[in-house]
XYZ file of C-alpha atoms in Angstrom:
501
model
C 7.875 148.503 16.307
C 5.695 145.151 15.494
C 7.821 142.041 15.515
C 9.082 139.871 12.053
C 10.913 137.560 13.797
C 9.552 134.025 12.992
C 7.795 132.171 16.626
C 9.416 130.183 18.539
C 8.252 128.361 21.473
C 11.005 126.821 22.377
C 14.719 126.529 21.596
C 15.951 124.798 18.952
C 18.468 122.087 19.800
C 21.594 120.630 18.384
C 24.019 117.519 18.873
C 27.959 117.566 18.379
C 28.850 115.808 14.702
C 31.641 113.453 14.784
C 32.093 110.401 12.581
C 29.036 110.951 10.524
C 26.214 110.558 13.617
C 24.733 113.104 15.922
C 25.768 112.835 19.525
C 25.961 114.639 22.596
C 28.906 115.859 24.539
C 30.753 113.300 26.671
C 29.868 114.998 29.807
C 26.584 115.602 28.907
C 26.659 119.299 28.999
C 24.689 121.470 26.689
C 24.556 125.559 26.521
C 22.407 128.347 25.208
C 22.897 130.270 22.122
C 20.593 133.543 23.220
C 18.835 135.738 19.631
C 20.705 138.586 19.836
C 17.848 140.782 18.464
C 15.931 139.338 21.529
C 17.840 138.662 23.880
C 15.656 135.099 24.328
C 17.538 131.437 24.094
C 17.657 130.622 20.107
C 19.058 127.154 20.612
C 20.345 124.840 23.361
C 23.778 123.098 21.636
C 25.759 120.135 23.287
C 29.124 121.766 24.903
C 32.169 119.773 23.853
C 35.201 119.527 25.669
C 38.541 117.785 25.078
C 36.917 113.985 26.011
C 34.537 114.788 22.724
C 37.818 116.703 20.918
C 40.047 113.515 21.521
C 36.922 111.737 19.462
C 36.886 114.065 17.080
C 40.160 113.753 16.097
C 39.810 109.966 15.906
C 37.370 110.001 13.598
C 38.986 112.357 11.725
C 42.460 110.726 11.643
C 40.638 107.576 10.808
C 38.833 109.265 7.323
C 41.390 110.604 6.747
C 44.354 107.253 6.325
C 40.568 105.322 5.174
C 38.472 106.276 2.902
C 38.569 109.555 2.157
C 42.579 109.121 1.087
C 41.641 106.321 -1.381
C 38.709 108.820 -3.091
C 39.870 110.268 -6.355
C 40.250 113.622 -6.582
C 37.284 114.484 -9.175
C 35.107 112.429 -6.596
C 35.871 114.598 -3.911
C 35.346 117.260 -6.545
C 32.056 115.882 -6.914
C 31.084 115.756 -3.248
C 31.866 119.436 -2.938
C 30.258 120.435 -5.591
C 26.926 119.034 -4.276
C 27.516 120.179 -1.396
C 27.615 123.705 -2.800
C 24.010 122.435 -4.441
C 22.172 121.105 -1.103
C 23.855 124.626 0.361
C 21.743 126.797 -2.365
C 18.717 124.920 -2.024
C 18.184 125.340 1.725
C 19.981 128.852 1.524
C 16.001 130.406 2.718
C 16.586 128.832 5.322
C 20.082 128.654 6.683
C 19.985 133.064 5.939
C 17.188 132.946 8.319
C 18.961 130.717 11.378
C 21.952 132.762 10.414
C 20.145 136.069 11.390
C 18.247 134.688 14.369
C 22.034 133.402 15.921
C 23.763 135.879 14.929
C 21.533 139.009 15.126
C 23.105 140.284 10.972
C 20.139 141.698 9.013
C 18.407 139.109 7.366
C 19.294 140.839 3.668
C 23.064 140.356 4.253
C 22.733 136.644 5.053
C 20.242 136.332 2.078
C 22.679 137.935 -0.356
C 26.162 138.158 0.988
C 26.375 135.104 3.096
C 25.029 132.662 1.506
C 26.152 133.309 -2.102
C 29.570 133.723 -0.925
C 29.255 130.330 0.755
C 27.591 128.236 -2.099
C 30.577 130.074 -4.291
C 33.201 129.032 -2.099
C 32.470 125.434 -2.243
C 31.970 125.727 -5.642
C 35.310 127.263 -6.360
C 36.991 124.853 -4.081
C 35.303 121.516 -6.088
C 37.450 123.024 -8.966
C 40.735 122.999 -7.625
C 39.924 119.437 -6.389
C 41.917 118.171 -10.042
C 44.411 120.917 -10.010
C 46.426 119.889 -7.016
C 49.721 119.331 -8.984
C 53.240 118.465 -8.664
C 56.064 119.801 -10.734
C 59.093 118.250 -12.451
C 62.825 120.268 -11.172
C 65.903 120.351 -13.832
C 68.222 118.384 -12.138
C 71.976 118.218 -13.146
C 72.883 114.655 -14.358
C 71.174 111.471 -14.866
C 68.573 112.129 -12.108
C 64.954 112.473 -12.052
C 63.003 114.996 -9.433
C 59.727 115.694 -9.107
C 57.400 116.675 -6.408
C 54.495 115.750 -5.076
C 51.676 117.965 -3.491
C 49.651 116.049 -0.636
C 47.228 116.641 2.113
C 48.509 118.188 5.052
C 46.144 115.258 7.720
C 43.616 116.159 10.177
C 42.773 119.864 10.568
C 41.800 121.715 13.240
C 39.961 124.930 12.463
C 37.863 127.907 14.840
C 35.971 129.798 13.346
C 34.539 133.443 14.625
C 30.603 134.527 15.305
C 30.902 137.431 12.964
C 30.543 135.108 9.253
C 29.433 131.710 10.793
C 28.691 129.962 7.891
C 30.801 131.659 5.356
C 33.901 131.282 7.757
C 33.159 127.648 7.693
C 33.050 127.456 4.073
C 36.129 129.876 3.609
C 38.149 126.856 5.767
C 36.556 123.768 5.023
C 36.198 123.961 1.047
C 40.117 124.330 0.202
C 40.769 121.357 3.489
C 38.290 119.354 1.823
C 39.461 120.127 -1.705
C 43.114 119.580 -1.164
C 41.805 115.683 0.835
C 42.446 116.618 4.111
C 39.911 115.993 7.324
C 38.721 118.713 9.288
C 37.228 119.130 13.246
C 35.259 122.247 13.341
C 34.788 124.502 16.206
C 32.453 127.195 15.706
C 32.125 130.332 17.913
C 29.821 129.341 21.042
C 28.151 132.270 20.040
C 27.101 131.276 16.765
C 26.625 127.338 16.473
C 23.777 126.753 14.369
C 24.658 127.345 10.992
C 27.224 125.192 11.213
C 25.714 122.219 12.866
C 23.096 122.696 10.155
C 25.804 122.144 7.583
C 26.296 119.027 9.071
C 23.473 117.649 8.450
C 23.890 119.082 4.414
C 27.629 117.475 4.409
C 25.970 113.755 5.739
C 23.332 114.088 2.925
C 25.667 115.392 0.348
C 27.555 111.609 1.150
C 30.823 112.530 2.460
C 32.584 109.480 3.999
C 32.040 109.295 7.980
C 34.906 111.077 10.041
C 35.781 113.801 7.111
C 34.096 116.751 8.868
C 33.139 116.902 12.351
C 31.148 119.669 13.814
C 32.103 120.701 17.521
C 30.411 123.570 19.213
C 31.925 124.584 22.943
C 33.903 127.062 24.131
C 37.278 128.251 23.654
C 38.618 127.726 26.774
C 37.947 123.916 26.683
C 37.266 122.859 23.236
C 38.809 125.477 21.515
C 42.248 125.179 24.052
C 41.974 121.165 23.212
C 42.203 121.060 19.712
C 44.602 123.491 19.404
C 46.891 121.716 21.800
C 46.360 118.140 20.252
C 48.978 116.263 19.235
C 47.115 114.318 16.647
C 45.937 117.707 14.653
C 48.413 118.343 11.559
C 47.127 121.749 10.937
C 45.048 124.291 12.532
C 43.335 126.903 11.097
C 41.927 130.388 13.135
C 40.210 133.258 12.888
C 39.668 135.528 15.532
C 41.120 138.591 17.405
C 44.777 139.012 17.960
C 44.941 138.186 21.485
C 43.746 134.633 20.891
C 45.786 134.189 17.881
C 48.950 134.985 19.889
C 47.020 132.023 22.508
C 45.998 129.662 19.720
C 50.226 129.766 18.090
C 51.662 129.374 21.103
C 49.426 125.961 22.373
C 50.180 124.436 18.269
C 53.467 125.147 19.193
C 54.160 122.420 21.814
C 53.577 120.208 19.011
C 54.918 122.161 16.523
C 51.827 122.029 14.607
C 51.143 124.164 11.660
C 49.582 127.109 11.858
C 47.032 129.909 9.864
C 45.752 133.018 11.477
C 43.443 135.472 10.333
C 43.056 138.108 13.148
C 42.136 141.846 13.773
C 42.487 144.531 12.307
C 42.189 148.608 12.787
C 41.994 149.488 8.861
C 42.989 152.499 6.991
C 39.574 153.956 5.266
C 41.032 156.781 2.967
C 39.215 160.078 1.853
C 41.256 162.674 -0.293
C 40.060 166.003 -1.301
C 39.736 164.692 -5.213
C 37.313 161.796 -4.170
C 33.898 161.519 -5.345
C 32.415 162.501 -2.000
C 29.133 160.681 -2.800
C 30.981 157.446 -3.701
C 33.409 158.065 -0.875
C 30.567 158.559 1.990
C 28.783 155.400 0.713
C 32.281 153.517 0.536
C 32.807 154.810 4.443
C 29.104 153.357 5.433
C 30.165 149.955 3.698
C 33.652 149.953 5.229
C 32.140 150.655 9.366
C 28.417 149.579 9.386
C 28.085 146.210 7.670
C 27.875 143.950 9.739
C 27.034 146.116 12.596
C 30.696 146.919 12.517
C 31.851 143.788 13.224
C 34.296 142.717 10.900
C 37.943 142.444 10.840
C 38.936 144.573 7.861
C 36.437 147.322 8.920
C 37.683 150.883 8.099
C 37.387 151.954 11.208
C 40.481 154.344 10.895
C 38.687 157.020 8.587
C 41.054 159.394 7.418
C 40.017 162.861 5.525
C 41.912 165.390 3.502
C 41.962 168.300 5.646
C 40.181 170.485 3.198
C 37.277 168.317 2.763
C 36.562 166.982 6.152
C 33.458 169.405 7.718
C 31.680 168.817 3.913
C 32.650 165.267 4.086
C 31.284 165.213 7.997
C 28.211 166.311 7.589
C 26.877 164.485 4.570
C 28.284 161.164 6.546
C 26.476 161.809 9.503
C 23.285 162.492 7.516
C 23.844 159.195 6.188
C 24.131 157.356 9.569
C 21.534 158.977 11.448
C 18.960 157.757 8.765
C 20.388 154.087 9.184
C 17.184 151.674 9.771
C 18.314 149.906 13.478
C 16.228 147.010 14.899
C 14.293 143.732 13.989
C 17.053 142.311 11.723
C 14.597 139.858 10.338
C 12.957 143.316 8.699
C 14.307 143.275 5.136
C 14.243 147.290 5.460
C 16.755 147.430 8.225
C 20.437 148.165 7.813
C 22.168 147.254 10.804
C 20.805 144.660 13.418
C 21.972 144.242 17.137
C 25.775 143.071 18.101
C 25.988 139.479 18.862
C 26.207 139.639 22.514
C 25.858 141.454 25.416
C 29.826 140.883 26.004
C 30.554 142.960 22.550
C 27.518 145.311 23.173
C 29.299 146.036 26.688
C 32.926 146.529 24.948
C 31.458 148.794 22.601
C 30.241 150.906 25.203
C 33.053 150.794 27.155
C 35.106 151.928 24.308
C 32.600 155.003 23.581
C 33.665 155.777 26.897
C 37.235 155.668 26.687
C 37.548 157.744 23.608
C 35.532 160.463 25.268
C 37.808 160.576 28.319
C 40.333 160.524 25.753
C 39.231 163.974 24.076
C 37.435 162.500 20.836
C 34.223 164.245 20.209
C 30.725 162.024 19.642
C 29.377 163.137 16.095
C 27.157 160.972 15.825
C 25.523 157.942 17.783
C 27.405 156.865 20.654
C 24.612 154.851 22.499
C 22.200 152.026 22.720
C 18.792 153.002 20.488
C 15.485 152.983 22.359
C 13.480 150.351 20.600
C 10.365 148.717 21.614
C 8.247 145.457 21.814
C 10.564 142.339 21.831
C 13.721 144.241 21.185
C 13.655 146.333 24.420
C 16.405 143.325 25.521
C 18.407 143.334 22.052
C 22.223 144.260 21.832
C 21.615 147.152 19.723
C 23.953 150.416 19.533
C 23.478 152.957 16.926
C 26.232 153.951 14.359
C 28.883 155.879 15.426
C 31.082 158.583 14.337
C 33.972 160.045 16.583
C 35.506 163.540 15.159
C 38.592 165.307 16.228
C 40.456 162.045 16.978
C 44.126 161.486 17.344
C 46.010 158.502 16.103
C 47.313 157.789 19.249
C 44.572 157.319 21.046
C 43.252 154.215 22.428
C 39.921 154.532 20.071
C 41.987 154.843 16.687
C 44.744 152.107 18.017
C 42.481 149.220 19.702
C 39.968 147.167 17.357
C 36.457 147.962 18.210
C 34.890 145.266 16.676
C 31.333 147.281 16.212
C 29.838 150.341 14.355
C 32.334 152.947 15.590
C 34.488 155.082 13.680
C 36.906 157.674 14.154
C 37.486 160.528 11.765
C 41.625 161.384 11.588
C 42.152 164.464 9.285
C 45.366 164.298 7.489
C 47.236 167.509 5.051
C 49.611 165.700 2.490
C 50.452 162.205 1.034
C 53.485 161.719 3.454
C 51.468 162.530 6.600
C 48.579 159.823 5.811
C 50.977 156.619 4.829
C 52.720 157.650 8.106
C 49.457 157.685 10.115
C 48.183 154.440 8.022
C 51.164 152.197 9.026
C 51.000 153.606 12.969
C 49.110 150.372 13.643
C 49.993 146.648 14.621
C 47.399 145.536 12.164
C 47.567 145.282 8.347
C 45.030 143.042 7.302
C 43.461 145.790 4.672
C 43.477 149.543 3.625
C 41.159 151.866 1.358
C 41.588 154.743 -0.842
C 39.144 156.913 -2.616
C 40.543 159.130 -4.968
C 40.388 160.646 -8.931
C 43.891 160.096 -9.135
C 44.862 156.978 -9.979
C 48.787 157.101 -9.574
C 48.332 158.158 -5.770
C 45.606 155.080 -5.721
C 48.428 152.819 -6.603
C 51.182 154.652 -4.741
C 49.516 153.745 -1.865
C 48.557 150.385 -2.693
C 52.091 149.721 -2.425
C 53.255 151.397 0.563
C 50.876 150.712 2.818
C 51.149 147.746 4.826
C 47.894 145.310 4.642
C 47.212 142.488 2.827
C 44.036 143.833 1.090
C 43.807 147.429 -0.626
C 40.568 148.225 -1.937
C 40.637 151.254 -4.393
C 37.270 153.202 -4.306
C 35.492 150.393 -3.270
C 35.432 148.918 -0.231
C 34.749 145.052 1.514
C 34.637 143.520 -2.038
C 35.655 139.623 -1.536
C 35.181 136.919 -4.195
C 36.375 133.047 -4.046
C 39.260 133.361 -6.586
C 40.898 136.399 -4.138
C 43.313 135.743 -1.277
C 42.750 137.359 1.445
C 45.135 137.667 4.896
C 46.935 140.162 6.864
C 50.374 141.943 7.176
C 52.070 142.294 11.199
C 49.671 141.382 13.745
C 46.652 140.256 11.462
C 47.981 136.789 10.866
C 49.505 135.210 8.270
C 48.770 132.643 5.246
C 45.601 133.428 2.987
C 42.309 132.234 2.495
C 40.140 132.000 -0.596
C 42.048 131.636 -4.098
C 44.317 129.260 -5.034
C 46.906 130.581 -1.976
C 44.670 128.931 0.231
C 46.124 125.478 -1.201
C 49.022 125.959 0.541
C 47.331 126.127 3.917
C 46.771 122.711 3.215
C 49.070 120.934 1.167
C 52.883 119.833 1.733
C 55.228 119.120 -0.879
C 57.132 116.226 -1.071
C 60.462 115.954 -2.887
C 60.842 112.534 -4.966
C 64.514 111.867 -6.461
C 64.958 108.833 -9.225
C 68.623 107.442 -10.467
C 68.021 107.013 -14.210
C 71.924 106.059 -15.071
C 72.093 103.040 -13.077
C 75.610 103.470 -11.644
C 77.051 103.843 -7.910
C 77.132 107.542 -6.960
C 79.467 109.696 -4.433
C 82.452 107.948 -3.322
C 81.164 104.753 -1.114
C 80.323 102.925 -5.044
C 84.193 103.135 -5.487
């Protein structure tokens, strides 16, 4: 296999971004962001720690009571809108760094990622006017009306999966609604978002709104979540760090939003257009290489229709295009890191212990040339699963899915629900009052109905149980970031309650 990747002869490298100027880390320390396709360093990024945090939030807290609070809400409008502009017009590029951090092919960051982050901002630059207050019906002469304001300083983390669209899906409604924000992307992932630094300094957002801090999560990530001078803080990630992320805000009581894992539901009845339906399973595992937190990785077929819905998936997955993900023809690119290559593996290996039979896929593709190093694994289909197993119960986080046959309606919402998770569901089926029937008992906080990862701006999206809570995108992002304030007003004039005796 020749190489498309674009040379590089040596690693790119990046600054933290707080209070408008490029800096490095207090300490001085820097680490490597490898090209997962590779395997070789991509970038060398300054590693922040709580010294550059405490900074951050300065700066931050400083925008935030300065200049950025006296802006008027159609100029803040403004600045996200162009922001959205400078996003599109270097979108080439930022797809590119996207896939050469990450490892994504580069035709999902050149037409998912980057149009979904241009749209976000431009969404968000609408709502920037539309933050209102409401007047209350009082009894007697009084007046009350509220107020909707800015929450303060925001902390958000954001995952490696969606760098850059992550960052857009938390900073456009912060921004919108006039809060500040410090950003900590995944150390896995930097790039992108340093890079939209530089876009948010040209786009001429006051110094100290945003500021861009790449480290790790057990120093930079534990430090922001544990200030005292964060208002807010936003995450996405697994579960596990969620529960780590809630319990640090907590000392200070600060608010929290979490958008965490999930183990999703991907539903295949007997009536289903089995075309549709196999294409709606590839979308729901394999984008992304699988990692994504509302991937149907629970696929569950009608009894009667699972060997003829078997074998056409599997014919479908064993012609997926792995390798070079800067090769426009390739479907599914490496994992982002060794780390997740190795869990993936290790879960193969648990499920097979555990009884579930390998399909299809269940290794590491042989690929040549400058990929021999890459995190690759090939798409993966587990049959004769169980519910309870550790494979069907634990979230994966790659291309790996196991096949759960179910006989009537009442056996599949029970097996649905058998989860922790409930951040989304799917259903493919002819019969639209079992579509909706389901829609409503199952427990996630996205149901697609035969479709399948279908997101857009305007949409909320967030989990049920142990998949977080609050929503991002849509107007119910708002309330992430706004507080309401309750004004009262005397309009008779006279002493009330029984001290104006």
């Amino acid at each position: 296999m020749s190489s498309t990747q674009p040379a590089q002869t040596t690693p790119r490298r990046y600054q933290l971004f707080i209070d408008g100027q490029f800096v490095d880390a207090e300490s001085g320390k820097t680490f490597k962001s490898p090209n997962p396709a590779t395997g070789e360093t991509f970038a060398e990024v300054a590693e922040a720690d709580k010294a550059d945090v405490d900074k951050a939030v300065a700066a931050a807290r400083k925008a935030f009571e300065g200049k950025w609070s006296k802006m008027s809400a159609r100029d803040r409008g403004r600045l996200l809108y162009k922001l959205s502009q400078l996003i599109e017009e270097h979108a080439g590029e930022l797809a590119t760094l996207e896939t050469m951090d990450n490892g994504k092919p580069i035709k999902e960051s050149t037409y998912i990622d980057l149009p979904g982050v241009v749209e976000n901002f431009e969404y968000f630059a609408g709502w920037s006017t539309k933050i209102e207050g409401e007047t209350i019906p009082v009894p007697g002469q009084m007046f009350n009306y509220t107020l909707r304001e800015p929450v303060g300083v925001c902390g958000q983390i954001i995952p490696w999966n969606f760098p850059l669209l992550m960052a857009a899906w938390k900073l456009a409604p912060a921004l919108a609604a006039g809060n500040t924000v410090v950003l900590k992307p995944a150390e896995q992932t930097p790039v992108t978002a340093v890079e939209l630094g530089k876009l948010i300094a040209e786009a001429g957002f006051p110094e100290g709104v945003v500021n861009i801090i790449p480290g790790f999560g057990e120093t930079a990530g534990a430090a922001l979540a544990s200030h005292p001078g964060i208002d807010k803080i936003a995450f996405t990630g697994s579960t596990e760090i969620g529960k780590v992320i809630a319990k640090a805000a907590a000392e200070n009581l600060t608010k929290v939003s979490l958008e965490l894992g999930g183990k999703a539901p991907n539903v295949i009845f007997a009536d289903a257009d089995l075309d549709q339906a196999v294409n709606g399973a590839m979308m729901g595992i394999f984008f992304n290489q699988g990692q994504v937190c509302c991937a149907g990785s629970r696929l569950f077929v009608e009894a009667k229709v699972k060997d003829e819905f078997l074998a056409r998936f599997k014919e479908k997955a064993d012609k997926i295009k792995v390798g070079d993900p800067m090769d426009k023809a390739t479907l599914m690119g490496p994992q982002v890191s060794m780390e997740q290559l190795n869990k993936i593996k290790s879960y193969v290996a648990i499920a097979r212990e555990e009884g579930a039979t390998v399909f299809s896929g269940g290794a590491s593709p042989e690929l040549e040339g400058a990929f021999q190093n890459g995190y690759f694994f090939q798409p993966t289909i587990f049959s004769e699963v169980d519910n309870t197993m550790r494979v069907a119960q634990e979230e994966i986080f790659g291309p790996v899915t196991s096949v759960i046959t179910f006989d009537n309606d009442d056996d599949l919402l029970r097996q649905a629900n058998e989860t922790m998770y409930g951040l989304s569901a799917g259903i493919w089926t002819r019969d639209i009052t079992r579509a909706h029937r389901f829609a409503k008992a199952v427990k996630a906080g996205v149901v697609w109905i035969n479709t399948y990862n279908m997101f857009n701006a305007a949409s909320p999206f967030g989990g049920y149980k142990q998949s977080g809570y609050g929503r991002e995108m849509g107007k119910h992002a708002l309330e992430l970031y706004t507080q309401v304030k309750s004004v009262w007003v005397d309009l008779s004039g006279k002493p009330i309650g029984w001290f104006g005796k």
